[in-house]
């Protein structure tokens, strides 16, 4: 059992706590909130033995082995460093940090302190992702992929009224690509590797971050098109197109259904399995396994993917002069 | 009644003849094929009073008022000029010509000879396209669009075996963008106008033309992504995304169904009407109306769209060193 604590009290933290419980590999021992009332309530609600309003104090607590961080994006880096320096494993919600300089520094700090640092990204840990990766060869030579993740955010209503919610703020390292685009981008990187060329065509909002955008990844003989948005809705699934067939993925995250359409026979078949409704459980389990078995090989693979994804989003932002305060 | 003749004896020509008949505004009086046997058979099959194996001879025939051309792309220009110079209206199948130099020359020749030149593009003449254009404002500020047209061509099987069918040949001005991409590209141009910036990411085949590709059109505050391919299959519909709602189009051509999804109420409604199964009939009728009523305004609009589309595909090719023999 990994004794863990949480930073952040939003729905994503609740989701992680539920998933951790479901995995039977974690025990919640602490929660943090800046606000004492919130911290106490949250601890009570999830039977955590401790609550904290001081991050340093929590980091020094000897019972805690790992910390799950789901604060605003721009706080991830400093908070992560605090825990790593105190020899806690860190599971940091996506997007892990604002830029690669932060990521390198954090991985180095993790190594120096003999602990692990993970980016929490649910889709690449699921059984259906593993099936997809294993069956990808059925499509023959890949020629294109279209991976959309576009959801109108209710916070955009506030933005339109003149406010600036974190997720639309450069101060808080927000924007569509880093917030939603990372889901399909992770799929692309984990399935196809690092692209030869990246180009991003964003719709930039008054706050200086992207509300929508099209990200192109050029591979040899093959182009992957990612669409992301927090200001419009899309209903279309993802597709991966090969000369022998097309994969249709119901969603980029979670990958609830995978259909394979054979171009020549015109037959379609479902390749996916039913997943846990609480699909973060797979991420929880994989991370716990790596920690408990000291699986360096798998850890290095995750580090690699995380680094490539962040390199791409950073390059995409730079091309378009989207600058975070953290840069 | 417009007395017309045809060049080409493929399925698309048969389709045009059927549509022309259905429109009740045309009368087929001649057909052309290089091969006399084919020409005679085709004339018999469609009750054309004349058949020709000599293009110049057909062009000089006094009964013929208009000619529909559906030969290989690279022949369109020269054949069109021959007919225009003989004062025949020309309806030339998409993609009209190889480049804008040819298009300008042809429009000029048409004007000098007091006849019209049309690019046959079925989707923008349909009732459902007109509904879409009229209702587009429902989506509010547009932020993105994704317009796919990807169909595995059976001729690609031949290409893979080492042959070079016209449609995959630079000699015949082939490739995915000019052959299939023009359908969604026409939608974009007719709905959104000329983009500020164009960028094309093709998969280039051994013959030097594109088998697949992603074309990006940048507009102010809005990005349109077009996917085209003749070497893979896609099943996804088109979408146009605005801040207030999303249009889902079953197909780029014909636009069989238009659904509008309201982002805020989450309600969807069908806006399209049932169209003629022989959907080329709308193109036939519009063109006949322009000729018969001398509707210069609508003609100039079509010319404009045709020019913008060709400028874009030419620019897209140039960016990627895709060169046709005709260039």
XYZ file of C-alpha atoms in Angstrom:
654
model
C 0.000 0.000 0.000
C 1.274 3.421 -0.979
C 0.443 6.023 1.637
C -0.461 9.137 -0.298
C -1.704 12.679 0.127
C -3.420 15.081 -2.239
C -3.020 18.717 -3.249
C -6.202 20.287 -4.609
C -9.810 19.573 -3.739
C -11.520 19.686 -7.127
C -13.420 16.944 -8.953
C -10.239 15.559 -10.506
C -8.741 15.001 -7.036
C -11.917 13.254 -5.919
C -11.718 11.130 -9.020
C -8.098 10.190 -8.279
C -8.958 9.281 -4.673
C -11.770 7.016 -5.856
C -9.544 5.398 -8.457
C -6.732 4.923 -5.932
C -9.144 3.228 -3.566
C -10.497 1.012 -6.327
C -6.963 -0.085 -7.212
C -6.439 -1.323 -3.613
C -2.827 -0.199 -3.838
C -3.094 3.161 -2.107
C -4.100 4.539 1.258
C -5.082 8.187 1.599
C -3.311 9.649 4.644
C -3.370 13.385 4.034
C -5.003 16.190 2.116
C -3.907 19.752 1.509
C -5.874 22.906 0.908
C -4.863 26.524 1.474
C -8.218 26.902 3.215
C -8.444 25.098 6.565
C -12.196 24.610 6.414
C -11.887 23.017 2.955
C -8.978 20.865 4.068
C -10.835 19.512 7.083
C -14.029 18.836 5.155
C -12.130 17.068 2.373
C -10.149 14.937 4.853
C -13.353 13.939 6.630
C -15.129 13.149 3.417
C -12.391 10.745 2.293
C -11.279 9.429 5.698
C -7.812 10.910 5.497
C -6.156 10.875 8.904
C -4.462 14.256 8.386
C -5.133 17.547 6.691
C -2.689 20.331 5.976
C -2.781 23.996 5.096
C 0.994 24.247 4.955
C 2.609 22.518 1.992
C 6.092 22.375 3.544
C 4.662 20.782 6.652
C 2.869 18.155 4.579
C 6.050 17.507 2.603
C 7.925 16.777 5.845
C 5.318 14.347 7.149
C 7.001 10.958 7.427
C 3.951 8.822 6.889
C 3.315 10.192 3.372
C 5.130 8.306 0.582
C 3.552 9.877 -2.464
C 1.622 13.020 -3.337
C -0.982 13.562 -6.030
C -1.016 17.184 -7.253
C -4.013 18.742 -8.993
C -3.536 22.451 -8.365
C -3.663 25.109 -11.100
C -1.087 24.245 -13.810
C 1.301 27.051 -12.969
C 1.695 25.823 -9.372
C 2.635 22.251 -10.343
C 6.348 22.865 -10.653
C 7.103 24.530 -7.335
C 4.849 22.195 -5.382
C 6.366 19.149 -7.087
C 9.890 20.273 -6.209
C 8.910 20.720 -2.573
C 7.687 17.140 -2.361
C 10.517 15.609 -4.377
C 13.093 17.302 -2.159
C 11.374 15.656 0.779
C 11.652 12.289 -0.914
C 8.007 11.873 -1.789
C 6.998 10.330 -5.102
C 4.908 12.799 -7.072
C 1.989 12.101 -9.378
C 1.265 15.421 -11.024
C -1.909 16.031 -13.006
C -1.567 16.842 -16.723
C -0.262 19.164 -18.090
C 2.674 18.381 -15.828
C 4.594 21.702 -16.078
C 4.723 24.885 -18.104
C 7.875 24.041 -20.057
C 10.672 21.508 -20.538
C 13.170 23.440 -18.413
C 10.906 22.818 -15.428
C 10.456 19.178 -16.375
C 14.185 18.498 -16.647
C 14.843 20.181 -13.317
C 12.083 18.147 -11.676
C 13.230 14.782 -13.097
C 16.731 15.566 -11.924
C 15.464 16.433 -8.448
C 13.451 13.192 -8.361
C 16.517 11.174 -9.268
C 18.712 12.926 -6.734
C 16.191 12.112 -4.047
C 15.537 8.527 -5.094
C 11.854 9.044 -5.853
C 9.637 8.945 -8.936
C 7.810 11.713 -10.757
C 4.784 10.877 -12.923
C 2.472 12.893 -15.141
C -1.093 11.759 -14.540
C -2.537 11.074 -17.978
C -5.321 8.576 -17.884
C -5.729 7.433 -21.462
C -2.370 5.791 -22.153
C -2.688 3.451 -19.189
C -6.016 1.913 -20.182
C -6.510 -1.635 -21.503
C -8.012 -0.199 -24.681
C -4.930 1.884 -25.374
C -2.801 -1.234 -25.016
C -5.092 -3.106 -27.404
C -4.858 -0.258 -29.897
C -1.082 -0.221 -29.746
C -0.905 -3.976 -30.174
C -3.348 -4.042 -33.099
C -2.128 -0.917 -34.899
C -0.271 -3.009 -37.490
C -3.647 -4.162 -38.880
C -3.996 -0.776 -40.571
C -0.907 -1.350 -42.735
C 1.152 1.697 -43.672
C -0.235 4.642 -41.710
C -1.020 7.709 -43.787
C -2.966 9.989 -41.487
C -4.737 10.388 -38.177
C -7.308 12.862 -36.994
C -7.535 13.183 -33.219
C -10.065 15.751 -31.946
C -10.669 16.758 -28.343
C -12.977 19.754 -28.299
C -15.273 20.600 -25.408
C -16.960 23.869 -24.665
C -15.953 24.797 -21.133
C -18.559 26.373 -18.887
C -15.722 28.638 -17.694
C -15.699 30.168 -21.132
C -19.028 31.784 -20.230
C -17.136 33.624 -17.464
C -14.350 34.503 -19.873
C -16.881 36.000 -22.285
C -18.201 38.106 -19.379
C -14.750 39.623 -18.899
C -13.282 37.333 -16.232
C -10.143 35.249 -16.699
C -10.498 31.731 -15.279
C -7.164 29.882 -14.706
C -7.695 27.663 -17.674
C -7.839 30.658 -20.025
C -4.977 32.501 -18.359
C -1.299 32.758 -19.319
C -0.551 33.513 -15.674
C -1.806 30.029 -14.795
C -0.347 28.293 -17.878
C -3.735 27.611 -19.434
C -5.074 27.131 -22.952
C -6.719 24.464 -25.077
C -3.586 22.649 -26.231
C -2.048 22.050 -22.814
C -5.369 21.395 -21.128
C -7.202 19.151 -23.634
C -4.819 18.775 -26.556
C -2.464 16.713 -24.379
C -4.890 13.770 -24.426
C -4.776 13.203 -28.199
C -1.141 14.375 -28.262
C -0.188 11.654 -25.796
C -1.981 9.112 -27.992
C 0.029 10.308 -30.995
C 3.365 10.301 -29.166
C 2.819 6.902 -27.541
C 1.613 5.309 -30.772
C 3.745 7.036 -33.391
C 6.741 8.450 -31.514
C 8.287 11.886 -31.800
C 7.257 13.728 -34.980
C 9.774 15.197 -37.419
C 7.936 18.516 -37.504
C 5.297 20.291 -35.455
C 3.069 23.179 -36.463
C 0.276 24.746 -34.487
C -2.555 26.949 -35.759
C -4.321 28.359 -32.714
C -7.222 30.711 -32.149
C -5.639 33.032 -29.603
C -7.936 34.677 -27.033
C -7.603 38.159 -25.549
C -5.739 36.655 -22.584
C -2.946 35.506 -24.896
C -3.624 31.761 -24.698
C -5.274 29.462 -27.213
C -9.001 28.785 -26.972
C -8.913 26.407 -29.957
C -6.294 25.103 -32.319
C -5.122 22.623 -34.925
C -1.808 20.913 -34.239
C -0.064 19.110 -37.070
C 2.517 16.423 -36.457
C 4.490 15.373 -39.521
C 5.919 11.872 -39.573
C 7.620 10.057 -42.416
C 4.888 9.302 -44.967
C 2.167 10.227 -42.544
C 0.463 13.278 -41.009
C -1.339 13.415 -37.655
C -3.872 16.219 -37.155
C -4.934 17.116 -33.616
C -7.861 19.441 -32.967
C -8.384 20.871 -29.524
C -10.736 23.450 -28.121
C -12.252 24.698 -24.913
C -14.576 27.121 -26.698
C -16.495 24.853 -29.104
C -17.996 21.362 -29.068
C -17.165 18.451 -31.361
C -19.008 15.170 -31.690
C -16.655 13.319 -34.044
C -14.527 10.354 -32.975
C -10.785 9.959 -33.534
C -9.536 8.083 -36.576
C -6.215 6.533 -37.526
C -5.934 5.824 -41.249
C -3.755 3.164 -42.788
C -3.726 1.784 -46.302
C -5.295 -1.469 -45.115
C -7.799 -0.081 -42.663
C -9.035 2.647 -40.358
C -9.280 2.660 -36.577
C -12.192 4.622 -35.128
C -11.785 5.592 -31.464
C -14.931 6.774 -29.733
C -12.899 9.212 -27.595
C -9.299 10.253 -27.065
C -9.761 9.865 -23.296
C -10.953 7.422 -22.151
C -10.767 5.242 -25.235
C -14.170 3.704 -24.636
C -14.529 1.955 -27.993
C -12.132 0.925 -30.741
C -13.551 -0.115 -34.090
C -11.423 -1.387 -36.949
C -12.738 -0.915 -40.469
C -11.039 -3.064 -43.097
C -10.621 -0.963 -46.260
C -10.713 -3.930 -48.614
C -13.361 -6.217 -47.112
C -15.410 -3.208 -45.858
C -15.979 -5.160 -42.646
C -15.848 -3.506 -39.246
C -15.130 -5.095 -35.915
C -14.951 -3.909 -32.343
C -11.545 -4.529 -30.749
C -12.045 -2.787 -27.412
C -13.023 -4.273 -24.067
C -15.290 -2.835 -21.389
C -13.253 -0.634 -19.096
C -13.866 0.450 -15.517
C -16.132 3.457 -15.487
C -13.626 5.016 -13.106
C -10.948 4.779 -15.767
C -8.252 6.600 -13.759
C -7.834 3.312 -11.922
C -5.500 1.994 -14.642
C -3.177 4.950 -14.271
C -3.216 4.456 -10.477
C -2.364 0.786 -10.813
C 0.430 1.246 -13.344
C 2.040 3.947 -11.254
C 1.760 1.901 -8.056
C 3.320 -1.090 -9.831
C 6.259 0.969 -11.047
C 6.865 2.356 -7.567
C 6.476 -0.981 -5.807
C 8.523 -3.080 -8.233
C 11.065 -0.354 -9.004
C 10.323 -0.792 -12.711
C 12.899 1.596 -14.148
C 12.325 0.576 -17.726
C 8.656 1.497 -17.690
C 9.405 4.660 -15.738
C 11.938 5.781 -18.349
C 9.376 5.140 -21.079
C 6.818 7.344 -19.303
C 9.455 10.050 -18.760
C 10.283 9.949 -22.428
C 6.677 10.360 -23.517
C 6.105 13.158 -21.043
C 9.200 14.976 -22.298
C 8.212 14.654 -25.947
C 4.670 15.892 -25.247
C 5.941 18.926 -23.353
C 8.561 19.663 -26.030
C 5.769 19.678 -28.602
C 3.376 21.930 -26.684
C 6.219 24.299 -25.879
C 7.287 24.464 -29.529
C 3.652 24.922 -30.584
C 3.278 27.841 -28.180
C 6.572 29.413 -29.218
C 5.595 29.364 -32.892
C 2.581 31.442 -31.956
C 4.043 33.712 -29.287
C 1.886 32.165 -26.585
C 3.939 32.923 -23.505
C 3.244 31.753 -19.947
C 4.329 33.737 -16.932
C 6.349 30.653 -15.968
C 8.441 30.744 -19.167
C -33.377 23.918 -73.820
C -29.599 23.991 -74.034
C -28.283 21.721 -76.752
C -25.165 20.133 -75.341
C -22.465 17.613 -76.115
C -20.114 15.640 -73.901
C -16.402 14.851 -73.820
C -15.541 11.667 -71.954
C -17.551 8.466 -71.547
C -16.960 7.586 -67.899
C -19.486 7.250 -65.072
C -19.295 10.955 -64.280
C -20.370 11.820 -67.839
C -23.258 9.368 -67.587
C -24.183 10.991 -64.302
C -24.163 14.450 -65.871
C -26.317 13.290 -68.799
C -28.878 11.819 -66.397
C -28.875 14.973 -64.282
C -29.202 17.175 -67.380
C -32.206 15.135 -68.519
C -33.777 15.302 -65.061
C -33.408 19.089 -65.051
C -35.462 19.295 -68.295
C -33.264 22.201 -69.399
C -30.835 20.347 -71.644
C -30.899 18.253 -74.754
C -27.998 15.924 -75.575
C -27.061 16.360 -79.228
C -23.519 15.044 -79.410
C -20.904 12.917 -77.724
C -17.155 12.709 -78.234
C -14.726 9.878 -77.742
C -11.309 9.330 -79.301
C -12.497 5.800 -80.044
C -15.210 5.583 -82.735
C -16.758 2.391 -81.374
C -17.075 3.956 -77.911
C -18.440 7.176 -79.346
C -21.147 5.386 -81.339
C -22.157 3.142 -78.464
C -22.347 6.068 -76.066
C -24.393 8.142 -78.520
C -26.822 5.266 -79.025
C -27.134 4.617 -75.330
C -28.133 8.216 -74.585
C -29.987 9.016 -77.813
C -27.522 11.634 -78.956
C -28.083 12.457 -82.614
C -24.354 12.844 -83.340
C -21.080 11.360 -82.246
C -17.603 12.692 -82.872
C -14.035 11.415 -82.777
C -12.620 14.777 -83.812
C -12.807 17.482 -81.170
C -12.330 20.380 -83.596
C -15.138 19.050 -85.749
C -17.440 18.820 -82.734
C -16.444 22.336 -81.692
C -17.512 23.652 -85.111
C -20.903 21.934 -85.053
C -23.546 24.648 -85.145
C -26.241 22.788 -83.266
C -24.146 22.418 -80.094
C -24.475 25.327 -77.633
C -22.619 23.929 -74.643
C -20.109 21.191 -73.916
C -19.618 19.181 -70.758
C -15.986 18.052 -70.358
C -14.969 15.109 -68.178
C -11.663 14.037 -69.658
C -8.469 13.491 -67.614
C -7.652 16.692 -65.677
C -4.633 17.632 -67.739
C -6.698 17.720 -70.954
C -9.364 20.088 -69.591
C -7.571 23.288 -70.541
C -6.824 22.676 -74.179
C -10.217 21.115 -74.868
C -11.999 23.970 -73.095
C -10.165 26.563 -75.181
C -11.139 24.762 -78.380
C -14.831 24.948 -77.485
C -14.742 28.486 -76.111
C -13.073 29.743 -79.281
C -15.970 28.204 -81.193
C -18.436 30.053 -78.990
C -19.666 27.075 -76.999
C -20.383 27.419 -73.307
C -18.192 25.003 -71.370
C -19.025 23.084 -68.194
C -15.739 21.537 -67.141
C -15.570 18.829 -64.470
C -13.627 19.595 -61.274
C -10.716 20.199 -60.872
C -11.207 22.683 -63.670
C -7.559 23.237 -64.698
C -4.027 22.583 -63.517
C -3.243 26.146 -62.466
C -4.558 29.720 -62.313
C -2.662 30.825 -65.424
C -4.806 28.406 -67.420
C -7.957 29.549 -65.635
C -7.371 33.221 -66.347
C -6.615 32.529 -69.977
C -9.796 30.451 -70.287
C -12.058 33.028 -68.595
C -10.631 35.663 -70.899
C -11.280 33.497 -73.941
C -14.854 32.857 -72.763
C -15.466 36.571 -72.392
C -13.969 37.388 -75.775
C -16.281 34.869 -77.365
C -19.401 35.826 -75.441
C -19.845 32.444 -73.764
C -19.683 31.096 -70.230
C -17.189 28.779 -68.556
C -18.224 26.800 -65.477
C -16.445 24.401 -63.138
C -18.745 21.475 -62.402
C -18.762 21.114 -58.621
C -21.905 19.508 -57.379
C -21.979 20.286 -53.680
C -22.240 24.086 -53.680
C -25.350 24.066 -55.878
C -27.455 21.829 -53.639
C -30.408 22.981 -51.529
C -28.633 21.731 -48.420
C -25.602 23.883 -49.117
C -27.879 26.899 -49.431
C -29.571 26.017 -46.147
C -26.180 25.688 -44.474
C -25.033 29.059 -45.749
C -28.256 30.703 -44.634
C -28.183 29.122 -41.163
C -24.462 29.438 -40.490
C -25.024 32.427 -38.201
C -26.688 30.090 -35.673
C -23.222 28.863 -34.680
C -22.155 32.310 -33.465
C -18.492 33.235 -33.820
C -16.839 30.481 -35.853
C -13.681 29.064 -34.329
C -12.888 25.978 -36.355
C -14.051 23.550 -38.987
C -12.954 20.055 -39.853
C -13.844 18.954 -43.370
C -12.676 15.448 -44.314
C -13.008 13.780 -47.701
C -11.013 10.567 -47.684
C -11.808 7.580 -49.858
C -9.576 4.684 -50.739
C -9.490 4.527 -54.531
C -9.528 1.124 -56.180
C -6.973 2.610 -58.602
C -4.550 2.769 -55.703
C -4.382 -1.019 -55.909
C -2.977 -0.573 -59.422
C -0.612 2.115 -58.189
C 0.695 -0.238 -55.508
C 1.339 -2.806 -58.239
C 3.620 -0.364 -60.047
C 1.196 1.275 -62.494
C 0.415 4.988 -62.553
C -3.310 5.685 -63.052
C -4.146 9.255 -64.182
C -5.423 10.223 -60.806
C -2.052 9.463 -59.194
C -0.018 11.023 -61.983
C 1.622 14.454 -62.228
C 1.433 14.095 -65.997
C -2.369 14.082 -65.735
C -2.568 16.685 -62.934
C -3.745 14.188 -60.326
C -3.516 13.873 -56.538
C -5.807 13.820 -53.516
C -6.151 17.569 -53.014
C -7.249 18.481 -56.534
C -9.369 15.374 -56.972
C -11.198 15.053 -53.628
C -9.947 17.969 -51.530
C -11.733 20.403 -53.837
C -15.128 19.316 -52.470
C -14.483 20.408 -48.865
C -12.288 23.260 -50.119
C -15.196 24.632 -52.144
C -17.383 24.420 -49.044
C -14.805 26.408 -47.096
C -14.339 29.057 -49.775
C -18.073 29.489 -50.433
C -18.906 29.653 -46.728
C -15.916 31.479 -45.284
C -14.296 33.275 -48.218
C -10.615 33.458 -49.113
C -8.313 32.496 -46.233
C -5.500 34.738 -44.996
C -3.031 31.861 -45.055
C -2.841 28.388 -46.562
C -0.607 25.499 -45.546
C -0.632 21.982 -46.895
C 0.871 18.862 -45.326
C 0.713 16.097 -47.905
C 1.787 12.487 -48.071
C 3.611 12.520 -51.393
C 3.638 9.312 -53.449
C 6.443 8.019 -55.654
C 4.769 9.657 -58.673
C 5.285 13.082 -57.098
C 1.612 13.822 -56.306
C -0.221 13.700 -52.981
C -2.031 10.522 -51.960
C -3.268 12.111 -48.723
C -2.953 15.452 -47.019
C -4.067 17.975 -44.432
C -4.807 21.466 -45.707
C -5.062 24.303 -43.216
C -6.899 27.513 -43.997
C -6.325 30.310 -41.510
C -9.061 32.920 -41.162
C -9.324 35.716 -38.634
C -10.082 34.053 -35.280
C -10.795 30.747 -36.940
C -9.015 27.745 -38.490
C -10.430 25.388 -41.112
C -8.824 21.947 -41.403
C -9.390 19.927 -44.574
C -8.367 16.287 -44.793
C -8.254 14.562 -48.141
C -7.045 11.189 -49.284
C -7.336 8.674 -52.067
C -5.303 6.042 -50.222
C -7.217 5.654 -46.937
C -10.856 5.594 -45.803
C -12.549 7.889 -43.307
C -15.998 7.518 -41.777
C -16.263 10.823 -39.917
C -18.625 13.627 -40.937
C -17.667 17.271 -41.433
C -18.078 19.729 -38.577
C -18.191 23.506 -38.361
C -17.633 24.795 -34.832
C -18.930 28.065 -33.486
C -19.114 29.326 -29.932
C -22.890 28.870 -29.909
C -23.125 25.589 -31.715
C -21.728 22.986 -34.081
C -22.906 21.977 -37.545
C -22.450 18.316 -38.422
C -22.543 17.565 -42.161
C -22.937 13.928 -43.098
C -20.750 14.425 -46.185
C -18.866 17.183 -47.969
C -20.481 16.130 -51.263
C -23.388 15.701 -51.485
C -24.386 17.321 -48.199
C -26.988 14.690 -47.425
C -27.687 15.711 -43.840
C -27.069 18.839 -41.762
C -27.461 18.636 -38.015
C -27.112 21.624 -35.713
C -26.035 20.980 -32.139
C -26.682 23.857 -29.752
C -23.729 24.097 -27.363
C -25.739 25.605 -24.536
C -29.062 23.768 -24.665
C -27.335 20.537 -25.850
C -30.236 20.082 -28.273
C -29.699 18.875 -31.822
C -31.897 19.430 -34.827
C -31.840 18.411 -38.464
C -31.828 21.397 -40.814
C -31.388 19.610 -44.142
C -34.020 18.588 -46.656
C -34.218 15.458 -48.797
C -32.279 16.011 -51.981
C -32.566 14.324 -55.370
C -30.547 11.145 -55.367
C -29.087 12.350 -58.670
C -27.677 15.391 -56.903
C -25.810 16.758 -59.942
C -29.203 17.992 -61.104
C -28.872 21.143 -58.980
C -25.595 22.057 -60.634
C -27.201 21.447 -64.053
C -30.171 23.655 -63.212
C -28.134 26.527 -61.798
C -25.819 26.550 -64.776
C -28.722 26.412 -67.252
C -30.417 29.290 -65.419
C -27.293 31.440 -65.600
C -26.900 30.760 -69.319
C -30.564 31.281 -70.136
C -31.112 34.407 -68.050
C -27.651 35.853 -68.637
C -27.173 36.096 -64.877
C -23.808 37.846 -64.785
C -23.830 38.418 -61.057
C -24.117 34.753 -60.199
C -21.617 33.863 -62.924
C -19.054 36.272 -61.469
C -19.597 34.730 -58.035
C -18.905 31.241 -59.378
C -15.834 32.518 -61.234
C -14.567 34.056 -58.036
C -14.971 30.859 -56.035
C -13.349 28.801 -58.768
C -10.387 31.166 -58.885
C -9.889 31.150 -55.126
C -10.054 27.348 -54.977
C -7.489 26.978 -57.745
C -5.219 29.624 -56.178
C -5.293 27.615 -52.951
C -4.563 24.214 -54.494
C -1.791 25.749 -56.589
C -0.226 27.412 -53.539
C -0.613 24.161 -51.572
C 1.204 22.256 -54.298
C 3.945 24.858 -54.627
C 4.694 24.744 -50.911
C 5.369 21.045 -51.321
C 7.086 20.983 -54.708
C 4.217 19.055 -56.262
C 4.606 20.005 -59.910
C 2.285 19.074 -62.760
C 3.496 18.686 -66.319
C 1.048 21.483 -67.187
C 2.742 23.976 -64.831
